CSV table of C-alpha atoms in Angstrom, one decimal:
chain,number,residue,atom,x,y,z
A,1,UNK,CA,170.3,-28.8,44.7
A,2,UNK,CA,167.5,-31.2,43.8
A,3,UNK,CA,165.1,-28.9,44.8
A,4,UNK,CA,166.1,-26.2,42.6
A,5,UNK,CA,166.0,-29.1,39.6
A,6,UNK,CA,162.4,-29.8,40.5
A,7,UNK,CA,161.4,-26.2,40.7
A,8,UNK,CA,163.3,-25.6,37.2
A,9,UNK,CA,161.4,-28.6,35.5
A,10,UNK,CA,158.3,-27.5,36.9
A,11,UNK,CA,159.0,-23.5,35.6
A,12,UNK,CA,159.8,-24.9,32.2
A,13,UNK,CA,156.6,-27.1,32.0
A,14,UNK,CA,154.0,-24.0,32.9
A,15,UNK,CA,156.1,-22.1,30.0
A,16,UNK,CA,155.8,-24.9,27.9
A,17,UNK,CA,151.7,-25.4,28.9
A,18,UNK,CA,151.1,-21.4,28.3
A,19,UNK,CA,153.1,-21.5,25.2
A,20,UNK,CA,150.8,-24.7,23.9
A,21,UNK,CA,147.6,-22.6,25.1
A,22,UNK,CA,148.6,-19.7,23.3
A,23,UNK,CA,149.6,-21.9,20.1
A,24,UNK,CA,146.2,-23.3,19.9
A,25,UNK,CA,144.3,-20.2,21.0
A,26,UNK,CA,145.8,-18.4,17.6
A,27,UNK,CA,145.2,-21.8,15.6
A,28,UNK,CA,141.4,-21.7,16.2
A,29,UNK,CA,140.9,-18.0,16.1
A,30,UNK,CA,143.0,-18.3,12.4
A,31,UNK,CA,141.4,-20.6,11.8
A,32,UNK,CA,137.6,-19.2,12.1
A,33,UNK,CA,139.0,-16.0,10.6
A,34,UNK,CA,139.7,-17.9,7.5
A,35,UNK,CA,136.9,-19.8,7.6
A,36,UNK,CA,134.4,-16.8,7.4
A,37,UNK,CA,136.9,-14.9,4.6
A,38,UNK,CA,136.6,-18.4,2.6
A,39,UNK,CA,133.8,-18.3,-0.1
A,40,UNK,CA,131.2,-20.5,1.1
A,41,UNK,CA,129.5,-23.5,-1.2
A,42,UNK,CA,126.5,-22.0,-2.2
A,43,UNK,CA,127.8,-22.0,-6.1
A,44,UNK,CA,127.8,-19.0,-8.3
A,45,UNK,CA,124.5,-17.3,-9.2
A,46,UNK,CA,123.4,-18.0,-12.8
A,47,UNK,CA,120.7,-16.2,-15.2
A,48,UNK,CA,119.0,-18.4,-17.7
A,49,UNK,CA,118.1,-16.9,-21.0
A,50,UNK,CA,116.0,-18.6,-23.4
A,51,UNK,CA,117.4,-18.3,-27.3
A,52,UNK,CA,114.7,-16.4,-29.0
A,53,UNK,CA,113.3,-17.5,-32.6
A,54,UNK,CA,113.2,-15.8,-35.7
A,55,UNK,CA,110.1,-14.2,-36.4
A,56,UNK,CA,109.0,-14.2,-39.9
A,57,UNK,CA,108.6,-10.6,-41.5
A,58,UNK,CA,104.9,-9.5,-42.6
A,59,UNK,CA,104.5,-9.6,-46.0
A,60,UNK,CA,103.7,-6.4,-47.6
A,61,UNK,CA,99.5,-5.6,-48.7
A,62,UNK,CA,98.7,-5.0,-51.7
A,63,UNK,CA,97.9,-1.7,-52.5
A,64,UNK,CA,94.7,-2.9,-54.8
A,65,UNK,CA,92.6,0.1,-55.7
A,66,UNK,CA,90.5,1.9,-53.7
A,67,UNK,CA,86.9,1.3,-52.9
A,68,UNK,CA,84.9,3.2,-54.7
A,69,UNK,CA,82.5,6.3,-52.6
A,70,UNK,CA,78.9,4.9,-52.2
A,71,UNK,CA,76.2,6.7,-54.4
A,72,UNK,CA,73.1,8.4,-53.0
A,73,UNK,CA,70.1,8.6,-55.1
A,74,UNK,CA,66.9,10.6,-54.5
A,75,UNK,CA,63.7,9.6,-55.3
A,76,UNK,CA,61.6,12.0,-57.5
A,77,UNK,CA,59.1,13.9,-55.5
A,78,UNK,CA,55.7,12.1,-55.9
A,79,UNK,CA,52.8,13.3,-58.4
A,80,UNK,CA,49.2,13.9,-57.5
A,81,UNK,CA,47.4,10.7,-58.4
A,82,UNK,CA,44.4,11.3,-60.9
A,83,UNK,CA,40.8,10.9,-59.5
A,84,UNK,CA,40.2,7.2,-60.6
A,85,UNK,CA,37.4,6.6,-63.1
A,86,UNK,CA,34.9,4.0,-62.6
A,87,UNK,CA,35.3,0.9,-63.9
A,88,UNK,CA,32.6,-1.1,-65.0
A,89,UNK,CA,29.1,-0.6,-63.0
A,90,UNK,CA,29.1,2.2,-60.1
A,91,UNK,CA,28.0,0.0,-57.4
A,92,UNK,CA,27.0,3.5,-55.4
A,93,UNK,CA,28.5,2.7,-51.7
A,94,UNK,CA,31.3,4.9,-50.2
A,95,UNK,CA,34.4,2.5,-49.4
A,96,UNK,CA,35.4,3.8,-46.1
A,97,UNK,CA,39.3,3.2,-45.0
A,98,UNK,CA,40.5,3.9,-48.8
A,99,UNK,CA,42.0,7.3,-49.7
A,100,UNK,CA,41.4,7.9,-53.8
A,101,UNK,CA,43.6,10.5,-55.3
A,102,UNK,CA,42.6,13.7,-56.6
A,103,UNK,CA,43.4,15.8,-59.7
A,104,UNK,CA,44.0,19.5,-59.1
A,105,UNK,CA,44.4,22.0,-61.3
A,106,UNK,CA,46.7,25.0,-59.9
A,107,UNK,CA,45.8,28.9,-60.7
A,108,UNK,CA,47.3,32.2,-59.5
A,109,UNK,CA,45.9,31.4,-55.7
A,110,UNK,CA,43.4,29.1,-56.5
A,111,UNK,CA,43.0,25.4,-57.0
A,112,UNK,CA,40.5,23.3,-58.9
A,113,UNK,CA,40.0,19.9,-57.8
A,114,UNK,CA,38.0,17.1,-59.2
A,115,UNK,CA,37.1,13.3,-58.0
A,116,UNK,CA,34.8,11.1,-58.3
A,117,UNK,CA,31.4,10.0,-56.7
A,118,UNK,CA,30.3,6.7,-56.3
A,119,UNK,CA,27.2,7.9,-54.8
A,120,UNK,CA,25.5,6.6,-51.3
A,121,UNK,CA,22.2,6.1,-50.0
A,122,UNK,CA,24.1,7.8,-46.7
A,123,UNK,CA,25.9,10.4,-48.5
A,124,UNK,CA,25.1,13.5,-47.2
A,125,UNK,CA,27.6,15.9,-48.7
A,126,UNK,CA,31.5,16.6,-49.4
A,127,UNK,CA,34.0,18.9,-47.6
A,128,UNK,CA,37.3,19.8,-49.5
A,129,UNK,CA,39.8,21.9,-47.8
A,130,UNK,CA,43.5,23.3,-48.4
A,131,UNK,CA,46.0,21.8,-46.4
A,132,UNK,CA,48.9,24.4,-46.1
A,133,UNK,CA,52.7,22.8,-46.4
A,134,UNK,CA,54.7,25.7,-44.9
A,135,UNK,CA,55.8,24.6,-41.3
A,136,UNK,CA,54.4,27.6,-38.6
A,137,UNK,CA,55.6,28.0,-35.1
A,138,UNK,CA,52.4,28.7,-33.1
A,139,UNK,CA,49.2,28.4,-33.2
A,140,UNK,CA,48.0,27.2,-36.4
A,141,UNK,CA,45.7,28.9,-39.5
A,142,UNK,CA,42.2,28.0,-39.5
A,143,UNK,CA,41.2,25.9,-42.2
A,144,UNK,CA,38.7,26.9,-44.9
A,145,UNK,CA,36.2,24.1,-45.9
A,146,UNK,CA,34.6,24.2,-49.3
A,147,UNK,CA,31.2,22.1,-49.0
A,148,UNK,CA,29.9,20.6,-52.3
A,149,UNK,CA,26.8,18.8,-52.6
A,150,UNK,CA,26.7,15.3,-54.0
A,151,UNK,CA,24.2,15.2,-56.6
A,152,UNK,CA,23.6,12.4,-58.8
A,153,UNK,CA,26.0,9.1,-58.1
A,154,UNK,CA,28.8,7.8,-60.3
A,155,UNK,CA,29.9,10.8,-61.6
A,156,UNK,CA,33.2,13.6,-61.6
A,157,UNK,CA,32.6,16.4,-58.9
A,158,UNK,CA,34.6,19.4,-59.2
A,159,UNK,CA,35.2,22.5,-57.0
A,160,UNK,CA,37.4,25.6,-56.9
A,161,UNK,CA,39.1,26.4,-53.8
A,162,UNK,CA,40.4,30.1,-53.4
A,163,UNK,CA,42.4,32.8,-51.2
A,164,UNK,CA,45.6,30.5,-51.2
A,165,UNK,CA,48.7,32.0,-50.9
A,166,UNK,CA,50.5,32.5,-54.5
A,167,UNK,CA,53.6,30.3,-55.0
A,168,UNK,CA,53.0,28.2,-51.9
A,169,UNK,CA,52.6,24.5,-51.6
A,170,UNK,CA,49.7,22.6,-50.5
A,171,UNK,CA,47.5,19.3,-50.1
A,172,UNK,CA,44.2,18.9,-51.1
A,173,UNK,CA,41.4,16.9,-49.0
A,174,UNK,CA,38.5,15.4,-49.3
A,175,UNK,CA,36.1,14.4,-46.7
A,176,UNK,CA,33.0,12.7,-46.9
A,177,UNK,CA,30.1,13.2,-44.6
A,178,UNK,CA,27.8,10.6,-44.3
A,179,UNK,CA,25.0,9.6,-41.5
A,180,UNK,CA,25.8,7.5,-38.7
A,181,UNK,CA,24.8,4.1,-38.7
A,182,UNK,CA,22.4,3.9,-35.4
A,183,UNK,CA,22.7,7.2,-34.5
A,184,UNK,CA,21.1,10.1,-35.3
A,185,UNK,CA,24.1,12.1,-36.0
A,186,UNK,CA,26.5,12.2,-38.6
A,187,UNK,CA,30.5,11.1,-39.5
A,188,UNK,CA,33.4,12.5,-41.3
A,189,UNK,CA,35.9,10.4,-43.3
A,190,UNK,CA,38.7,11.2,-45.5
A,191,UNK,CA,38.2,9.5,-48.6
A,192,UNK,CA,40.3,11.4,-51.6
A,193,UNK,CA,43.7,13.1,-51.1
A,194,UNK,CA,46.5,14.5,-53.7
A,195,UNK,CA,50.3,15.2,-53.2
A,196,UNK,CA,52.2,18.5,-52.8
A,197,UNK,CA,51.2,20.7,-55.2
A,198,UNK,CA,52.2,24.6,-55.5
A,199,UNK,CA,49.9,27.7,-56.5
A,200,UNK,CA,50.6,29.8,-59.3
């Protein structure tokens, strides 16, 4: 009979032991379950605006009027200058490296041209040609030199150039030959010019 008291006590305490496993099996496996469906404390996320200011409308530009269109102006085509006249005593000497003007006289294909001649102990004569003004393509036209002879110093040469082309524009030259200083030959300079002129 004792036995079977001991053996009872001893069932009931292994039911009671499995029963207390089992309990606190379920506690910590709730417990973890709830744990991981509980929010954690990292704190709710937050976005951080800054208040914007009040800009200040533009104020409106005046209309003002409107600038007025710039103005071209053309200059008036230049004149021949006159042959200059001598002034006080002719000295006789050729200034070399200044161009005089001329004065020209237009016909139907022809031009008269007249300067003045200050005379030089070197002076050996004048060439005056016709410088065409009509741009060609090409080869060029062959000038036609008019000599004229020097004669007596300070005084008005004039000499008629013709065969130009009627209604055409031109320049007039004037070249002075004179002898080389220590040399036995000769030099050319330019020493009277005029503007555009055209032909009749």
């Amino acid at each position: 009979m004792r036995g079977r008291v001991e053996i009872g006590v001893l069932a009931i305490g292994v039911v009671l032991a499995l029963f207390t496993g089992w309990a606190v099996f379920f506690a910590d496996f709730g417990g973890g379950a709830a744990a991981e469906a509980a929010p954690g404390d990292e704190g709710e996320s937050w976005i951080v605006v800054d208040q914007g200011k009040r800009v200040a409308s533009a104020s409106p530009r005046p209309a003002g009027s409107p600038s007025p269109s710039p103005t071209f102006t053309f200059a008036p085509q230049a004149t021949p200058t006159a042959a200059p006249s001598p002034t006080g005593a002719c000295e006789g000497v050729l200034t070399f490296g200044q161009i005089a003007g001329l004065t020209v006289e237009a016909g139907a294909g022809t031009a008269t041209v007249s300067w003045f001649n200050p005379g030089d102990p070197d002076l050996v004569e004048y060439k005056l040609t016709a410088l065409p003004q009509v741009l060609v393509t090409g080869q060029q036209p062959d000038l036609d030199w008019v000599t004229v002879q020097p004669g007596a110093p300070c005084r008005t040469l004039t000499a008629t150039i013709t065969g130009l082309d009627r209604g055409a524009p031109y320049m007039f030259s004037v070249d002075a030959v004179s002898k080389a200083y220590n040399s036995d030959g000769n030099r050319t300079v330019t020493v009277a010019r005029s503007g555009v002129l055209y032909t009749d």
